[in-house]
CSV table of C-alpha atoms in Angstrom, one decimal:
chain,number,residue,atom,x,y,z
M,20,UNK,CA,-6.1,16.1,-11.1
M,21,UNK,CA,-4.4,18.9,-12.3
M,22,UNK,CA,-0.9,19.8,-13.3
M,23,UNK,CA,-0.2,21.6,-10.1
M,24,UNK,CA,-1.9,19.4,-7.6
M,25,UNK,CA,0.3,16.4,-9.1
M,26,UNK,CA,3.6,18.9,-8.7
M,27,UNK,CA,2.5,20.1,-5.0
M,28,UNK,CA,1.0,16.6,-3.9
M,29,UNK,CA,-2.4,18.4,-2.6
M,30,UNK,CA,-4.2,15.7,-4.1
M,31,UNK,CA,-3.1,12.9,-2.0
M,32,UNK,CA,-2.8,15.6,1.2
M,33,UNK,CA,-6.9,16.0,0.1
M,34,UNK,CA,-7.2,11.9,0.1
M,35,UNK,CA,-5.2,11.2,3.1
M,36,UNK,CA,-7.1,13.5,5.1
M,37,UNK,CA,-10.3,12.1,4.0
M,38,UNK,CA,-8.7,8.9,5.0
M,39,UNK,CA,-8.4,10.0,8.5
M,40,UNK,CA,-11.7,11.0,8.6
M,41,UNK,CA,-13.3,7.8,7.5
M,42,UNK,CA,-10.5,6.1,10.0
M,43,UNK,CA,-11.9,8.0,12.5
M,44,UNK,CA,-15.5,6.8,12.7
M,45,UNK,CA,-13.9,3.1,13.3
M,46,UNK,CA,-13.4,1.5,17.0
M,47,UNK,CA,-10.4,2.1,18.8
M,48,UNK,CA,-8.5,-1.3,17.9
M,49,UNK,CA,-9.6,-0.6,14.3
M,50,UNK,CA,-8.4,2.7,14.5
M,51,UNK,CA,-5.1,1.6,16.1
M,52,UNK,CA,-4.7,-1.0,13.4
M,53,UNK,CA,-4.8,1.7,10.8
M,54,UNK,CA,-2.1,3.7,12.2
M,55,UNK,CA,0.1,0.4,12.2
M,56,UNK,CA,-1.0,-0.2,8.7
M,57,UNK,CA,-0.2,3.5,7.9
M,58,UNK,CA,3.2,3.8,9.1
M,59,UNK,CA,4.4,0.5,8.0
M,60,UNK,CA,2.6,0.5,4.2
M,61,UNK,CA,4.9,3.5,3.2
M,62,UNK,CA,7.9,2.1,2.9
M,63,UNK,CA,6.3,-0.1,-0.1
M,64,UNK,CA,6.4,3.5,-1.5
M,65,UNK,CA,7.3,4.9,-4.7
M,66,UNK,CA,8.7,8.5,-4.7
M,67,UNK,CA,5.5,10.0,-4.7
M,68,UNK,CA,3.8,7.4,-2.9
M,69,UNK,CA,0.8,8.1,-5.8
M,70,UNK,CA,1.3,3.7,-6.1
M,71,UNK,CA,-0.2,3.2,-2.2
M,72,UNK,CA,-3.5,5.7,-2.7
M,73,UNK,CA,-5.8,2.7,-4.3
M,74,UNK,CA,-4.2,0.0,-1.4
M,75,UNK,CA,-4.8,2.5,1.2
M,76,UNK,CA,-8.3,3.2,-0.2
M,77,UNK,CA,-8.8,-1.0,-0.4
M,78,UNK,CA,-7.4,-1.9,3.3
M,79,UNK,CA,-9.8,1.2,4.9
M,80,UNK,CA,-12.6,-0.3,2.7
M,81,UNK,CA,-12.1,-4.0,4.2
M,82,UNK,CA,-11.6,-2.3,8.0
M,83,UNK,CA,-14.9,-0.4,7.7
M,84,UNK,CA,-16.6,-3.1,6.1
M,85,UNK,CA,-15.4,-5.8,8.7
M,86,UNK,CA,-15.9,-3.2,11.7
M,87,UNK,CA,-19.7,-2.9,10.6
M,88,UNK,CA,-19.8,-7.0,10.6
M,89,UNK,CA,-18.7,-7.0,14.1
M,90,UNK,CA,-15.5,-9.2,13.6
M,91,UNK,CA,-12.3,-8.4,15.5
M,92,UNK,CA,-9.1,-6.5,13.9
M,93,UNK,CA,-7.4,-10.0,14.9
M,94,UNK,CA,-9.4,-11.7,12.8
M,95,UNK,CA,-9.0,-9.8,10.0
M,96,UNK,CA,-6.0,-8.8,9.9
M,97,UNK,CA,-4.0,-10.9,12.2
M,98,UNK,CA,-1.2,-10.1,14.8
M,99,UNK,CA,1.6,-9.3,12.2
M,100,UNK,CA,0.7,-6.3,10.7
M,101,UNK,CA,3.7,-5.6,9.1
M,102,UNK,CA,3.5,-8.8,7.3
M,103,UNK,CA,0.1,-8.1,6.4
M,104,UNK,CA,1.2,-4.6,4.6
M,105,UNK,CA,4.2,-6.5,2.9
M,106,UNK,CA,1.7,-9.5,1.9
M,107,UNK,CA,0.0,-6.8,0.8
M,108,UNK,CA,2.4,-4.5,-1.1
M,109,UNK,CA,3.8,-7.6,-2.8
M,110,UNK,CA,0.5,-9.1,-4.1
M,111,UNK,CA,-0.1,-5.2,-5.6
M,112,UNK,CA,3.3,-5.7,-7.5
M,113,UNK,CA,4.7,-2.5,-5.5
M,114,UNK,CA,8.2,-2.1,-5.4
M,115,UNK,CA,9.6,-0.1,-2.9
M,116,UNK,CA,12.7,2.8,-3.6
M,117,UNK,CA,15.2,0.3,-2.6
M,118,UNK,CA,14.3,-2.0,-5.2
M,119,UNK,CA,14.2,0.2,-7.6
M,120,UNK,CA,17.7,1.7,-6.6
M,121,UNK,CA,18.9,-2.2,-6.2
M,122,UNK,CA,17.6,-3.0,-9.6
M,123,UNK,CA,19.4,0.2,-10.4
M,124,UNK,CA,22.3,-0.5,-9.3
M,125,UNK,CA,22.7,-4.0,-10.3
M,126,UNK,CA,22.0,-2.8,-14.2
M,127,UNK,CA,24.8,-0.2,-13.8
M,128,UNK,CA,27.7,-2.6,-12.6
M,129,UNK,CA,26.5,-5.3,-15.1
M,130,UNK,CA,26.7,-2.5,-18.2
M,131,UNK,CA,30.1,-1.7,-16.4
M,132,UNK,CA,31.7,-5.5,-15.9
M,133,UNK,CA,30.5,-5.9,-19.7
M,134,UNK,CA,27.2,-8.6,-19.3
């Protein structure tokens, strides 16, 4: 990765549309799954959201492999899929902007009150 594909992001537009095309040879409830997992991972996010490329990459890996073994999406992942992608996020270590603004903040007030 070069200087200006880190600066523009056209890196992680090149892996998230090869993301969707690998998402899109799964089944219709894997596939469905994936869009959950998609929209609700990001919030885990740092400001790039560089952090969530190698959990992405990991969680289509285990759908694909677990679509080609013939088990259900429930099975594997559950019904609470937003607990799965915070499960997820936190066994990763990620911390999310508002932890990082709340860690912020609570450093500035404690300079401030003298601690």
């Amino acid at each position: 990765m070069n200087f200006w594909e880190k600066v523009t992001g056209s890196d992680m537009t090149k892996e998230m549309k090869n993301f969707e095309s690998r998402a899109k040879n799964l089944p219709a409830d894997y596939q469905a799954a994936w869009e959950k997992i998609n929209f609700n991972i990001w919030q885990y996010s740092d400001f790039t959201g560089r952090n969530l490329m190698p959990i992405l990459d990991g969680v289509l890996g285990l759908l694909e492999e677990t679509a080609a073994d013939g088990q259900s999406v429930q099975e594997v992942l559950g019904d609470d899929i937003k607990g799965f992608c915070s499960a997820l996020a936190g066994e990763e270590g990620v911390k999310s902007y508002r932890d990082k603004w709340r860690e912020q903040l609570n450093n500035n007030i404690a300079k401030k009150l003298g601690k």
